[in-house]
Short mmCIF file of C-alpha atoms in Angstrom, two decimals:
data_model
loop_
_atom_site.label_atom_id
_atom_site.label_comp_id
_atom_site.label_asym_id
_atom_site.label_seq_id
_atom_site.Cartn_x
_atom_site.Cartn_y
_atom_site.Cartn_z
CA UNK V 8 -12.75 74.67 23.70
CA UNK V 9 -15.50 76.75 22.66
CA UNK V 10 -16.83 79.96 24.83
CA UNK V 11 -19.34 78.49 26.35
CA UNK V 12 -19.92 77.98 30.26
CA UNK V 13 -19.00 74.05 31.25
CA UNK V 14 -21.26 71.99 33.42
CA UNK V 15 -19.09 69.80 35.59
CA UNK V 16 -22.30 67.14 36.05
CA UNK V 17 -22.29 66.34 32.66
CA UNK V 18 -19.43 67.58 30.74
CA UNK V 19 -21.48 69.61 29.17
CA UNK V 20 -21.61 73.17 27.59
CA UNK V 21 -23.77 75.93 27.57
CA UNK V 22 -23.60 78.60 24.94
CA UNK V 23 -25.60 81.74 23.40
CA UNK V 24 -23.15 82.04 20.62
CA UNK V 25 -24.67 83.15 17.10
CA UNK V 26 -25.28 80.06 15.08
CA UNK V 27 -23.56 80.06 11.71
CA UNK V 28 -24.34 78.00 8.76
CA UNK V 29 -20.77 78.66 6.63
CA UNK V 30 -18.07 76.18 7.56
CA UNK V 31 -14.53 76.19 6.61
CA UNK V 32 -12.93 72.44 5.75
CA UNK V 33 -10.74 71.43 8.52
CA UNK V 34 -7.72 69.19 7.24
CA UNK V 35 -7.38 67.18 11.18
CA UNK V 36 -11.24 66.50 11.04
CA UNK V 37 -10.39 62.64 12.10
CA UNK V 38 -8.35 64.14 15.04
CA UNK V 39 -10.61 67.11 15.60
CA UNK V 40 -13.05 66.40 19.26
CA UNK V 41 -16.82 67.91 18.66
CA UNK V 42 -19.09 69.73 21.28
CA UNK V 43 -22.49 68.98 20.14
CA UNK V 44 -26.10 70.43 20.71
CA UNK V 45 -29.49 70.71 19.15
CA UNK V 46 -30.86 74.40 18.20
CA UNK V 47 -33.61 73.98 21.03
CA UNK V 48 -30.74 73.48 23.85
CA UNK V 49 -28.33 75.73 25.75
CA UNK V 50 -25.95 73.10 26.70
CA UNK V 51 -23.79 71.53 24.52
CA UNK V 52 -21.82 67.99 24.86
CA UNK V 53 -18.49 66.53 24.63
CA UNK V 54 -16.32 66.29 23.75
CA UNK V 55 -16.41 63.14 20.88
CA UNK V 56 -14.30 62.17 18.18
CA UNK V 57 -14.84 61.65 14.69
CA UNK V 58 -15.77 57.93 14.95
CA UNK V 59 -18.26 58.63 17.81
CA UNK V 60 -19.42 61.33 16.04
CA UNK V 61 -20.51 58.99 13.26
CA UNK V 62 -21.96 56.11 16.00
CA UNK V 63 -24.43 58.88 17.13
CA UNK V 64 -25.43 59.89 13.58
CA UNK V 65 -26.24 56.35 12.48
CA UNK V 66 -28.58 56.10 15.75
CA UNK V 67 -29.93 58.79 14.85
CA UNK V 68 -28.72 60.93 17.82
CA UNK V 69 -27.12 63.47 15.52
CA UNK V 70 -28.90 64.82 12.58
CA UNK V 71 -28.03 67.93 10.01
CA UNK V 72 -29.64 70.14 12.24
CA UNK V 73 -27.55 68.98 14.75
CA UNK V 74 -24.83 71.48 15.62
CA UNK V 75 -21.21 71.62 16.60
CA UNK V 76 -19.02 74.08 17.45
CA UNK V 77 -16.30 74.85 14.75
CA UNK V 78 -13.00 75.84 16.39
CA UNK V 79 -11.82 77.73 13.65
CA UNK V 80 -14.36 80.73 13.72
CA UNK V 81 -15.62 79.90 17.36
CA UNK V 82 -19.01 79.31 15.97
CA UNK V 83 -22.16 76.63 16.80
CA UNK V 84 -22.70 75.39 12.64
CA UNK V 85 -25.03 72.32 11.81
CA UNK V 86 -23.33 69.50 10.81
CA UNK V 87 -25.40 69.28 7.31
CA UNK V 88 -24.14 72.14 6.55
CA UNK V 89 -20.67 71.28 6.45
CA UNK V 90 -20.44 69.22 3.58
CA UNK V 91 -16.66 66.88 4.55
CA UNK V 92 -18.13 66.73 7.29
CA UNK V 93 -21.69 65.51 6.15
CA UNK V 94 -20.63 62.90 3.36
CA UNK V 95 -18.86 61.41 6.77
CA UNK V 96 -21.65 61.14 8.84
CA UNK V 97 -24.35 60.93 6.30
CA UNK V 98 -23.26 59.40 3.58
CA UNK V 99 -25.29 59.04 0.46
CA UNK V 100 -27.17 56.13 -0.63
CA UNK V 101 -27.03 54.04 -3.64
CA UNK V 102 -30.29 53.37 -5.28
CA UNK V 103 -30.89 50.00 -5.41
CA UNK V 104 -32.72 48.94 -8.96
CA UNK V 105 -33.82 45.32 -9.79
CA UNK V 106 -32.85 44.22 -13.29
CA UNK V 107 -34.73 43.35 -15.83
CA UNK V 108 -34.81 39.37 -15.82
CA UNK V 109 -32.81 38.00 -19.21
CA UNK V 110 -33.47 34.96 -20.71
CA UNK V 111 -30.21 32.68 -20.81
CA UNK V 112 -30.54 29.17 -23.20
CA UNK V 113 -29.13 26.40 -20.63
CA UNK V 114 -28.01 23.61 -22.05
CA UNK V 115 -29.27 21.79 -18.84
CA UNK V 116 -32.98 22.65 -20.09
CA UNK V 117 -35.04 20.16 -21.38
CA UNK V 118 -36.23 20.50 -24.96
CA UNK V 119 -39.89 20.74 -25.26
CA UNK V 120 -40.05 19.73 -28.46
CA UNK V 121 -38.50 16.74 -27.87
CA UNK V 122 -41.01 13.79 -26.89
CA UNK V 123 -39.94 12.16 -23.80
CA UNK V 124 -38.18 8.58 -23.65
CA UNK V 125 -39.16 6.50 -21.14
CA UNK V 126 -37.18 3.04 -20.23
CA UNK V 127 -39.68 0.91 -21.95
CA UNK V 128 -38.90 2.85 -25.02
CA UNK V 129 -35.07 2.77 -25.12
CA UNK V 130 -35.17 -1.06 -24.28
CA UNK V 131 -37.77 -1.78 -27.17
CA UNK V 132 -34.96 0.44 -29.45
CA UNK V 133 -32.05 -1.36 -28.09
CA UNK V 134 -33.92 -4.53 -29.51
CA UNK V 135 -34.75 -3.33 -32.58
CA UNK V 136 -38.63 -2.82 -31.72
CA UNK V 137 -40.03 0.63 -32.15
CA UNK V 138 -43.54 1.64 -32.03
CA UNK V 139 -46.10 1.83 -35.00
CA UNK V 140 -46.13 5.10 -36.68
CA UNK V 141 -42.66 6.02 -34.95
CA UNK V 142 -39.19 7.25 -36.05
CA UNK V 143 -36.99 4.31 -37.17
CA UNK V 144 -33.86 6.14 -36.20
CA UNK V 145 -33.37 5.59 -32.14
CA UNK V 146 -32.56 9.11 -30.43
CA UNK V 147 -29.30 9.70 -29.49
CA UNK V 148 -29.06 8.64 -25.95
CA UNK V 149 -30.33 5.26 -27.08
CA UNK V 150 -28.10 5.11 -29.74
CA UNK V 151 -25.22 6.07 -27.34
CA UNK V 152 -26.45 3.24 -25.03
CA UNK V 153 -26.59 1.05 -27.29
CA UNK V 154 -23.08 0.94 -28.63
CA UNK V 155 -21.96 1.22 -25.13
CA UNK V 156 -23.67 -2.35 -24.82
CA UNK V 157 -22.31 -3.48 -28.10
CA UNK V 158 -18.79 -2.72 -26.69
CA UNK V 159 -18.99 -4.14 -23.71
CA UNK V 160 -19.78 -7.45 -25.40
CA UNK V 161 -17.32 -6.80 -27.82
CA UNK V 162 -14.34 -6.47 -25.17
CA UNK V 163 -15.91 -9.46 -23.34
CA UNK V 164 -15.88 -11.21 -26.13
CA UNK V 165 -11.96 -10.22 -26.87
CA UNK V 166 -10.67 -10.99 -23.63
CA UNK V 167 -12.56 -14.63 -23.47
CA UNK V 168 -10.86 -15.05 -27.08
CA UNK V 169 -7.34 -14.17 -25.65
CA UNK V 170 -8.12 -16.17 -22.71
CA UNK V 171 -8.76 -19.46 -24.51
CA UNK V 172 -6.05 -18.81 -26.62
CA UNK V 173 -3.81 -18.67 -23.63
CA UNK V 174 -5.08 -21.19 -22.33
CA UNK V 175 -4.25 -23.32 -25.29
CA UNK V 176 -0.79 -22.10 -25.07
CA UNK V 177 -0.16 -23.65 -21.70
CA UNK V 178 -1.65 -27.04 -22.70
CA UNK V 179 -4.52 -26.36 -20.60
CA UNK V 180 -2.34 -26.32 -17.82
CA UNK V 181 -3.92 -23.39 -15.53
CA UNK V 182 -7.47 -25.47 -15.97
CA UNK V 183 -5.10 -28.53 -15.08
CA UNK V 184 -3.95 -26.46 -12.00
CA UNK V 185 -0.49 -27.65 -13.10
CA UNK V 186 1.39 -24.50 -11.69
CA UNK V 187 4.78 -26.09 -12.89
CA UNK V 188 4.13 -25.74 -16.26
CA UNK V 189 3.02 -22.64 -15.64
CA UNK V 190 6.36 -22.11 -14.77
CA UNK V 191 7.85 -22.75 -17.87
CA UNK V 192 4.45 -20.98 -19.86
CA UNK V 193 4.31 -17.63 -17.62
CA UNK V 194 2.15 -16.46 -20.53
CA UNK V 195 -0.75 -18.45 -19.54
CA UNK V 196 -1.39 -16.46 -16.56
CA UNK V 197 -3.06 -14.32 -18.80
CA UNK V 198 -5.47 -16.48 -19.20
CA UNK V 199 -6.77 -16.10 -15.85
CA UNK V 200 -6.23 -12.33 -15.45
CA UNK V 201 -8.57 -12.65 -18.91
CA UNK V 202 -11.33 -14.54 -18.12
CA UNK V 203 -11.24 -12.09 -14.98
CA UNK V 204 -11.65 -9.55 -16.64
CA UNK V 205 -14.28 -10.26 -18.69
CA UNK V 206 -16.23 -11.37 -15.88
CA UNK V 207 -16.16 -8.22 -14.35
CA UNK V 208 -17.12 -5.98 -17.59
CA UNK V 209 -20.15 -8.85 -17.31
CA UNK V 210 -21.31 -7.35 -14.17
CA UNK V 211 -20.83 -3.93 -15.25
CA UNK V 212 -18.35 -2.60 -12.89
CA UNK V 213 -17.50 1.18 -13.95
CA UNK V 214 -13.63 0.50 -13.02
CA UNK V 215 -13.52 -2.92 -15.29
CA UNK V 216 -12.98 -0.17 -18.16
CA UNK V 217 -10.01 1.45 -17.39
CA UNK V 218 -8.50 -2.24 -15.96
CA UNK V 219 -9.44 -3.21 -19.01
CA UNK V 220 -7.29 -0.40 -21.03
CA UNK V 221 -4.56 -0.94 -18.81
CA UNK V 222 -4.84 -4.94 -19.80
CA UNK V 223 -4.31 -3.62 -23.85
CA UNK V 224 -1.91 -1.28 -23.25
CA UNK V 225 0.35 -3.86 -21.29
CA UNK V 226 -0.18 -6.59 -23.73
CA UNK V 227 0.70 -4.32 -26.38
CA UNK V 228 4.01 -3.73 -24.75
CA UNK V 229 5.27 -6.49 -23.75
CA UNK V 230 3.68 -8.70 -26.09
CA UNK V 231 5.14 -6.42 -28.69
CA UNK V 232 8.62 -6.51 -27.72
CA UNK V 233 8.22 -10.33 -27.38
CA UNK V 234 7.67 -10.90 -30.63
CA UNK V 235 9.84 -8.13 -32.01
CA UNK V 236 12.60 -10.33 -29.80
CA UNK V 237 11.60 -14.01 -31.26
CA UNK V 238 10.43 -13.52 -34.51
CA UNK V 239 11.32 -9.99 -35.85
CA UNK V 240 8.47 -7.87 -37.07
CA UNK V 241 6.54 -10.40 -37.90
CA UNK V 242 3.80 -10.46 -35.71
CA UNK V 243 3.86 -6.94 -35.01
CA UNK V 244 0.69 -5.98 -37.07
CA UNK V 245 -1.82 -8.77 -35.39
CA UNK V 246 -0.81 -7.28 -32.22
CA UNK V 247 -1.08 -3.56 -32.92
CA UNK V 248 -4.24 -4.73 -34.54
CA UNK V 249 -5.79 -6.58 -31.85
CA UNK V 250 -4.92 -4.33 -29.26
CA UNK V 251 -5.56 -1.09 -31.08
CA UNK V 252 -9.24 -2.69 -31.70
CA UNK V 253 -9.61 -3.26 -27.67
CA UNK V 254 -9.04 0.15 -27.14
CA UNK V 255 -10.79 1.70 -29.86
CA UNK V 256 -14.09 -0.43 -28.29
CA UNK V 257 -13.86 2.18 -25.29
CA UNK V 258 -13.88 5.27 -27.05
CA UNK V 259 -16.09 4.54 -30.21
CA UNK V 260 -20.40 5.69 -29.43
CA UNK V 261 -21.12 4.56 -32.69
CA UNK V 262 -22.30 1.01 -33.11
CA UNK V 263 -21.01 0.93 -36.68
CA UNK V 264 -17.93 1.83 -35.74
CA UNK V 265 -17.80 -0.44 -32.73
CA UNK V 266 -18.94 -3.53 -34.61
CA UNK V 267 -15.90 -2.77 -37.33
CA UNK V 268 -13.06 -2.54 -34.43
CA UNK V 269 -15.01 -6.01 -32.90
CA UNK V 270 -13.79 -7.81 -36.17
CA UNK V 271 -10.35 -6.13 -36.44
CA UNK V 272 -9.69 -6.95 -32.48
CA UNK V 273 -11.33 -10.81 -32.67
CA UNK V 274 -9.11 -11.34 -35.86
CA UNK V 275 -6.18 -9.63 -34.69
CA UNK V 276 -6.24 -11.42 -31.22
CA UNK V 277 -6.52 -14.82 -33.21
CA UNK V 278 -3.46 -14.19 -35.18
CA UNK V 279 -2.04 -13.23 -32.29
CA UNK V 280 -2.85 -16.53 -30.32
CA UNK V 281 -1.70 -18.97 -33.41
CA UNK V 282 1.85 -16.95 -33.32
CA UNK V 283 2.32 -17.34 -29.41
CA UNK V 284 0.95 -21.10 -29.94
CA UNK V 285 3.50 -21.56 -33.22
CA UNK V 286 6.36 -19.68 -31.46
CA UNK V 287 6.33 -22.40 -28.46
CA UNK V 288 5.25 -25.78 -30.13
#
């Protein structure tokens, strides 16, 4: 408690105490209570604690002028001039600088070299048409789309071979609606799940594609062992083939490359066909 004559009203002190501007650091300054006053009053106030200490400063109701009286040499010293106890309550600012603005290459931006390509265009190039006085090689995204519509005919075109060739298996029986013989032909169901599928990759459903990898995989398998069962090894390459081809048309965006797997999957699936048809009549 400093020397300093209390006022009961307030809690306040009065002083006429030197005022010192040399402050020792005190190690229990987060436990130490302040008596406050400005160098224009006699009365001093308190007591606060380090936290309210710092409240007041940050409304501005302590400054470094500001002083408080320091226990350890009974003295009034401003606050600034204490400097633990000024980073507290006044800490320093960082200096905020704006950067300079880089230039980053996104490969979302849109070349502006490039001439746009509007629909008109990339229909006339999936046709074969192409303006007067223009490139005869299509850009890539019409390239791309283009072998994406040359597979999808190409897998149509695979599963409506398989499914006739199913179909001719049973002895037309699933047209027939002869589910007996069905009975005894189980593999002309996949006629149907064929001619289903092919329907759907028609109206260019999105999950038709993966249905129709999970088709080829699964005719690969158990076709494959089927064969491997009845006839040995035999048949084995039209059916790795055939199916290889069908999934090759999903991953190829080259039209060359998708026309190439069309023939290898069309001939494969044939061979395959005239062995199921052989192995049962």
């Amino acid at each position: 408690m400093p020397p300093l004559r209390e006022n009961h009203s307030e809690n306040t002190l009065a002083g006429t105490d030197a005022i010192h501007t040399v402050s020792p650091f005190t190690p229990h300054m987060s436990t130490q209570e302040f008596y406050i006053r400005q160098p224009s009053e006699e009365e001093a106030r308190g007591p606060y604690t380090l936290e309210q200490m710092t409240s007041l400063a940050e409304n501005g109701e302590v400054t470094r002028e500001t002083l408080y009286y320091e226990a350890a040499t009974e003295q009034w010293v401003a606050t600034g001039d204490n400097p633990d106890l000024a980073e507290i309550l006044y800490p320093s600012k960082k200096v905020l600088r704006v950067k300079k603005k880089e230039k980053i290459q996104s490969l979302n931006e849109a070349d502006l070299t490039t001439k746009p390509i509007t629909v008109q265009q990339m229909l006339a190039a999936a046709e074969g048409r192409v303006e007067e006085g223009a490139s005869t090689l299509p850009p890539p995204e019409v390239a791309q789309a283009r072998a994406t519509m040359i597979g999808r005919i190409g897998a149509i075109a695979m599963l409506v071979v398989t499914a006739i060739g199913f179909t001719a298996y049973s002895g037309g029986a699933l047209l027939k609606g002869d589910f007996a013989a069905l009975g005894t032909k189980p593999l002309g169901y996949f006629a149907a799940a064929d001619l289903i599928l092919a329907i759907l990759l028609a109206c260019r459903l999105n999950f038709a594609h993966g249905l129709t990898r999970l088709r080829a995989a699964l005719f690969v398998g158990f076709i494959g062992f089927f064969y491997f069962a009845t006839l040995g090894t035999a048949g084995i390459p039209a059916i790795a083939l055939g199916t290889l081809s069908a999934l090759a048309l999903i991953v190829a965006v080259s039209w060359q490359h998708i026309l190439g797997v069309l023939v290898t999957g069309v001939a494969g699936l044939v061979v395959t066909i005239i062995f199921v048809i052989r192995i049962f009549h």
